[in-house]
PDB file of C-alpha atoms in Angstrom:
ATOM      1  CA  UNK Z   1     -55.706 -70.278  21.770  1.00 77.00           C
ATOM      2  CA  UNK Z   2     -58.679 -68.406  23.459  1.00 89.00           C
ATOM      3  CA  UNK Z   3     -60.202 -69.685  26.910  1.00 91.00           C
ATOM      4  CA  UNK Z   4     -62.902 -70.201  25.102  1.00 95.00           C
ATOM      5  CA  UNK Z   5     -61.459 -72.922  22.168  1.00 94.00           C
ATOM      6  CA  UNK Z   6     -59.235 -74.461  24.996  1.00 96.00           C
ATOM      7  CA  UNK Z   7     -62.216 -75.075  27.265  1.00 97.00           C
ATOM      8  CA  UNK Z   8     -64.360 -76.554  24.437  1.00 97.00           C
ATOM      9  CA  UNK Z   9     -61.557 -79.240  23.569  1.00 96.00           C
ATOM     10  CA  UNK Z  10     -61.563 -80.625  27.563  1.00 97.00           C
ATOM     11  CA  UNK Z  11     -63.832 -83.350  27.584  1.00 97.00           C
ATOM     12  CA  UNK Z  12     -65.070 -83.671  31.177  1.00 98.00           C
ATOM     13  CA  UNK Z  13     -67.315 -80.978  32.678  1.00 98.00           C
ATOM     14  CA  UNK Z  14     -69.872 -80.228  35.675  1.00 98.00           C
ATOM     15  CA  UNK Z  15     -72.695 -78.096  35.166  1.00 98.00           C
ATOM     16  CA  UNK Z  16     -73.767 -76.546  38.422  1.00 98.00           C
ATOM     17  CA  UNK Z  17     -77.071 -74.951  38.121  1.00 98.00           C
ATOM     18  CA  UNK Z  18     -78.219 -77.914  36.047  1.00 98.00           C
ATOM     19  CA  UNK Z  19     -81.837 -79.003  36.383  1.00 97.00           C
ATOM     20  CA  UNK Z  20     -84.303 -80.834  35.190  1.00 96.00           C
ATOM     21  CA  UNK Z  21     -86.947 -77.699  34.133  1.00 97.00           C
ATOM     22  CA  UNK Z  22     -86.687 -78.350  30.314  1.00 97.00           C
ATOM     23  CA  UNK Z  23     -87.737 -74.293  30.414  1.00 97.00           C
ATOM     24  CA  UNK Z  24     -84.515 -73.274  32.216  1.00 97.00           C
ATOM     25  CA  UNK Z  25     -80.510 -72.935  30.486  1.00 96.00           C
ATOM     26  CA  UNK Z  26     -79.257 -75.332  33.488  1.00 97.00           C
ATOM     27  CA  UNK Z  27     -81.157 -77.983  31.551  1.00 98.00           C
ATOM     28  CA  UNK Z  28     -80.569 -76.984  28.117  1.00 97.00           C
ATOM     29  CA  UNK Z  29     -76.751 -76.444  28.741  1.00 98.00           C
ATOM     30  CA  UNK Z  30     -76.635 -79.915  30.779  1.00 98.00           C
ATOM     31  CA  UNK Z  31     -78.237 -81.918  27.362  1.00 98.00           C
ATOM     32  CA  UNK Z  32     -76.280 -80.047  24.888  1.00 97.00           C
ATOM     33  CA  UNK Z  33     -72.991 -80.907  26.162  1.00 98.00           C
ATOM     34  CA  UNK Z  34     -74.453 -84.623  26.390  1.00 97.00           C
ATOM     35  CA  UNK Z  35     -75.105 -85.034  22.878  1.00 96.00           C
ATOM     36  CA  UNK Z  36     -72.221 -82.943  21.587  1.00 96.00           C
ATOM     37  CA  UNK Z  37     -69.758 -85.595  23.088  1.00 97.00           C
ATOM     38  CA  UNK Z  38     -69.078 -84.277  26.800  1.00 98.00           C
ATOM     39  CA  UNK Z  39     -68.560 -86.357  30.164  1.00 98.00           C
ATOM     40  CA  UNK Z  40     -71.009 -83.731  32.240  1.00 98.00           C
ATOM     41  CA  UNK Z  41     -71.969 -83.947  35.276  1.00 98.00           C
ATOM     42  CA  UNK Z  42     -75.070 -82.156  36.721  1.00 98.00           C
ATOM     43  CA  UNK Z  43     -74.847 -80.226  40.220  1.00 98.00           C
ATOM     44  CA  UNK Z  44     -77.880 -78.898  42.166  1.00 98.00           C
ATOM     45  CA  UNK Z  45     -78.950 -80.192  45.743  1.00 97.00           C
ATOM     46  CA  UNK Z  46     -82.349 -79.716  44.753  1.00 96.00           C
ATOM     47  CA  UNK Z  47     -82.217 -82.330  42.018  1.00 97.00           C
ATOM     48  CA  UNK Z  48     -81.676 -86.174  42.326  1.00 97.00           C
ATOM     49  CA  UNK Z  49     -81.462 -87.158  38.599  1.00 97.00           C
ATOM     50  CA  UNK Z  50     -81.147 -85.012  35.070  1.00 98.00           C
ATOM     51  CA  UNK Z  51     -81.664 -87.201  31.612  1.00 97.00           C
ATOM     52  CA  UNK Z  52     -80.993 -90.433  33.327  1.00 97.00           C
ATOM     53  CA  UNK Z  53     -77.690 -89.412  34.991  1.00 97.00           C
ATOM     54  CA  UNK Z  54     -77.255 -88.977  38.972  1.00 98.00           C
ATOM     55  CA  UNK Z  55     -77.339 -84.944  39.767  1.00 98.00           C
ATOM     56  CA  UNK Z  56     -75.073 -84.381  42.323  1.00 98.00           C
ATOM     57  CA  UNK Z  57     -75.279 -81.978  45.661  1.00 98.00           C
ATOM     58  CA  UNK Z  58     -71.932 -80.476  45.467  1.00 98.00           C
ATOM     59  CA  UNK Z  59     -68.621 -80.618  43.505  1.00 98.00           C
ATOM     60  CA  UNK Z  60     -67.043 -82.225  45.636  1.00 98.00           C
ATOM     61  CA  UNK Z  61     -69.253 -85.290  45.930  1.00 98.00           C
ATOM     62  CA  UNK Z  62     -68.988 -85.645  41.974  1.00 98.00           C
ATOM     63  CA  UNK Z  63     -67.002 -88.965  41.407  1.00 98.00           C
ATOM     64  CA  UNK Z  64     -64.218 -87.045  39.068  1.00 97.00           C
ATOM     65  CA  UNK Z  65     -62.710 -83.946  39.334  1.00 97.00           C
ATOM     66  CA  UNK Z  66     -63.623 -81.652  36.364  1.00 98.00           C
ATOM     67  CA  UNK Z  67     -62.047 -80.245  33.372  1.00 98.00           C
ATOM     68  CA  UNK Z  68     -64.296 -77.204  33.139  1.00 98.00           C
ATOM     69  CA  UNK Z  69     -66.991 -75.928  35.865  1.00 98.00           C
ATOM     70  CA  UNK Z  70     -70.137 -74.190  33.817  1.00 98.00           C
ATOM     71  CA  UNK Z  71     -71.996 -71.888  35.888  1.00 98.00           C
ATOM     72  CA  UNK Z  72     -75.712 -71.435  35.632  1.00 97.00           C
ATOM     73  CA  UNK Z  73     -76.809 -70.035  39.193  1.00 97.00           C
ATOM     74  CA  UNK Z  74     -77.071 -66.645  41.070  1.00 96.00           C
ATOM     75  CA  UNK Z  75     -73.639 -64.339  41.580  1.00 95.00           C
ATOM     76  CA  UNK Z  76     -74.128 -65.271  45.245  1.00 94.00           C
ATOM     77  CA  UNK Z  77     -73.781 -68.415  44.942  1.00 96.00           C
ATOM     78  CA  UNK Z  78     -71.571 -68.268  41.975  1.00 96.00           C
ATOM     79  CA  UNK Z  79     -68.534 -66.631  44.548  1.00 95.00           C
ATOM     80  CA  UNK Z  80     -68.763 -69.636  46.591  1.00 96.00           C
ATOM     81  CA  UNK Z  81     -68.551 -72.022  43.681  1.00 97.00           C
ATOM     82  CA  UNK Z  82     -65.218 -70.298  42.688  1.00 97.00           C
ATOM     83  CA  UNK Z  83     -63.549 -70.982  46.160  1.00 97.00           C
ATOM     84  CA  UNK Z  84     -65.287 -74.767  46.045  1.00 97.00           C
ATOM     85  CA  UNK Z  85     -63.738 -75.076  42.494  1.00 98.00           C
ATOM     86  CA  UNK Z  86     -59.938 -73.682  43.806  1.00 97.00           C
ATOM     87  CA  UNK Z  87     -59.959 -76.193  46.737  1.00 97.00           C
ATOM     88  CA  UNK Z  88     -60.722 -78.950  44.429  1.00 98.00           C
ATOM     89  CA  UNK Z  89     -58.061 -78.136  42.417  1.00 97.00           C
ATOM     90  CA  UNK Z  90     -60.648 -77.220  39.268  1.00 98.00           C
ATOM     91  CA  UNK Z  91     -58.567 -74.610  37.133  1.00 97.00           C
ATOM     92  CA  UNK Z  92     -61.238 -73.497  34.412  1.00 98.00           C
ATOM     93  CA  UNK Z  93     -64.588 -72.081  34.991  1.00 98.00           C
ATOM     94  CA  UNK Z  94     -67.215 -70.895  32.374  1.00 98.00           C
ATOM     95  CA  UNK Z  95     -69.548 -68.127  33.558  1.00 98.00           C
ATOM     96  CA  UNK Z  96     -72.556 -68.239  31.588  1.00 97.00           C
ATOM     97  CA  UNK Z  97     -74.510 -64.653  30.941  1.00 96.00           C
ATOM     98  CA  UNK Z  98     -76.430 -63.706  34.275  1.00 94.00           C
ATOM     99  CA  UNK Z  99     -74.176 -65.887  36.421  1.00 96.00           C
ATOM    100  CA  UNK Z 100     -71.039 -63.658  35.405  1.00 96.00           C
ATOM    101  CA  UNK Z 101     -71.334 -61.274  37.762  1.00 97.00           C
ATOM    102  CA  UNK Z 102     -68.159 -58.843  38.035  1.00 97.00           C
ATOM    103  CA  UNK Z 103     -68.001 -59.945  41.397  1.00 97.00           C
ATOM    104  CA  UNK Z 104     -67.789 -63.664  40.516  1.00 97.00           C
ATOM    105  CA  UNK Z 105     -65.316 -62.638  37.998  1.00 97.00           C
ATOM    106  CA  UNK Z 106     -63.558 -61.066  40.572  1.00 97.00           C
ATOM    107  CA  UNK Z 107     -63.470 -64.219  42.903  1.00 96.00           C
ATOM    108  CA  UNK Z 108     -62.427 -66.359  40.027  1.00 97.00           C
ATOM    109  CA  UNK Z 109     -59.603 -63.996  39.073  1.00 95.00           C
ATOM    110  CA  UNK Z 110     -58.472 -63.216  42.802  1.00 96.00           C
ATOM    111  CA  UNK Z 111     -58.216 -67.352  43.035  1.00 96.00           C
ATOM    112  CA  UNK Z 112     -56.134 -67.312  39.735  1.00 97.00           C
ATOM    113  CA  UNK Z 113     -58.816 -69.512  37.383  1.00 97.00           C
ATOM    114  CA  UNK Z 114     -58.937 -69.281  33.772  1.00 97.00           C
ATOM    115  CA  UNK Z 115     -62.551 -67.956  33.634  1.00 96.00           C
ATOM    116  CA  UNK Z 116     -64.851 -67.402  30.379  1.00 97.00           C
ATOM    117  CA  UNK Z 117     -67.175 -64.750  30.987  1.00 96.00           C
ATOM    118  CA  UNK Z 118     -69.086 -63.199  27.967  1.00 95.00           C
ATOM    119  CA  UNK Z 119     -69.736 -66.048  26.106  1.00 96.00           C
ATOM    120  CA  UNK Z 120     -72.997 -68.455  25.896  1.00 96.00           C
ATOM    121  CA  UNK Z 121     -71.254 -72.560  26.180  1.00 97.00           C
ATOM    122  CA  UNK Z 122     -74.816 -72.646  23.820  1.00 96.00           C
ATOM    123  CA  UNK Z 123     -73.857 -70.142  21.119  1.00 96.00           C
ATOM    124  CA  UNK Z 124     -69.914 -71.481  21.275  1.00 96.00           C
ATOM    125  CA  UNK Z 125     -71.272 -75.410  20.713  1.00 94.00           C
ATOM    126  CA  UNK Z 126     -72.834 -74.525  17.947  1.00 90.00           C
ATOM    127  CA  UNK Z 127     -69.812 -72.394  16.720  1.00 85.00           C
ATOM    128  CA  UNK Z 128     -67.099 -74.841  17.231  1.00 77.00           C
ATOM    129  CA  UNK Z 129     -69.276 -78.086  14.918  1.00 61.00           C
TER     130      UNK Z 129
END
């Protein structure tokens, strides 16, 4: 079984990047995995509240520890979410295109995470109905 399949058939994610700018993918990805069936949780210090549900500053002040981290934010900042993700004990990340930086990539591999990197969680929802 692919990274990919495997990851779609855990149930409880965080989407860090998500926001409320109905314009941006951190919103879009955040409500798709909503209605498709997902416990998701949305992470961005900037935001207090996405669709009704609490947004959260951090992983680690989420009140479960994920299945599946998706990624929606800068490389920078992506390289730090890998190490937060290994000290939670968070195993699988998903990289969405423009956050999968080879040097996230990198991280995530150097840490030992299962890591999907070329795929769109968007594209793969729709794939997997």
């Amino acid at each position: 079984m692919s990274h990919v399949d495997a990851m779609l058939q855990m149930k409880t994610w965080a989407v860090v990047g998500a926001t409320n700018n109905k314009d941006k993918f951190g919103y879009k990805i955040f409500k798709a995995l909503k209605e498709a069936g997902y416990r998701v949780y949305p992470v961005n210090p900037g935001v207090s509240e996405i669709l009704g549900d609490t947004c959260y500053p951090a992983l680690k002040d989420l009140p479960v520890v994920p299945e599946v981290v998706n990624v929606v934010v800068p490389p920078k900042i992506g390289e730090q979410i890998m190490n937060q993700c290994a000290e939670l004990g968070i195993k699988n990340v998903w990289l969405q295109p423009g956050a999968n930086a080879a040097s996230v990539v990198t991280a995530a591999a150097n840490i030992g995470l299962n890591v999907v990197d070329q795929n769109c969680v968007l594209v793969e929802l729709c794939n997997h109905k």
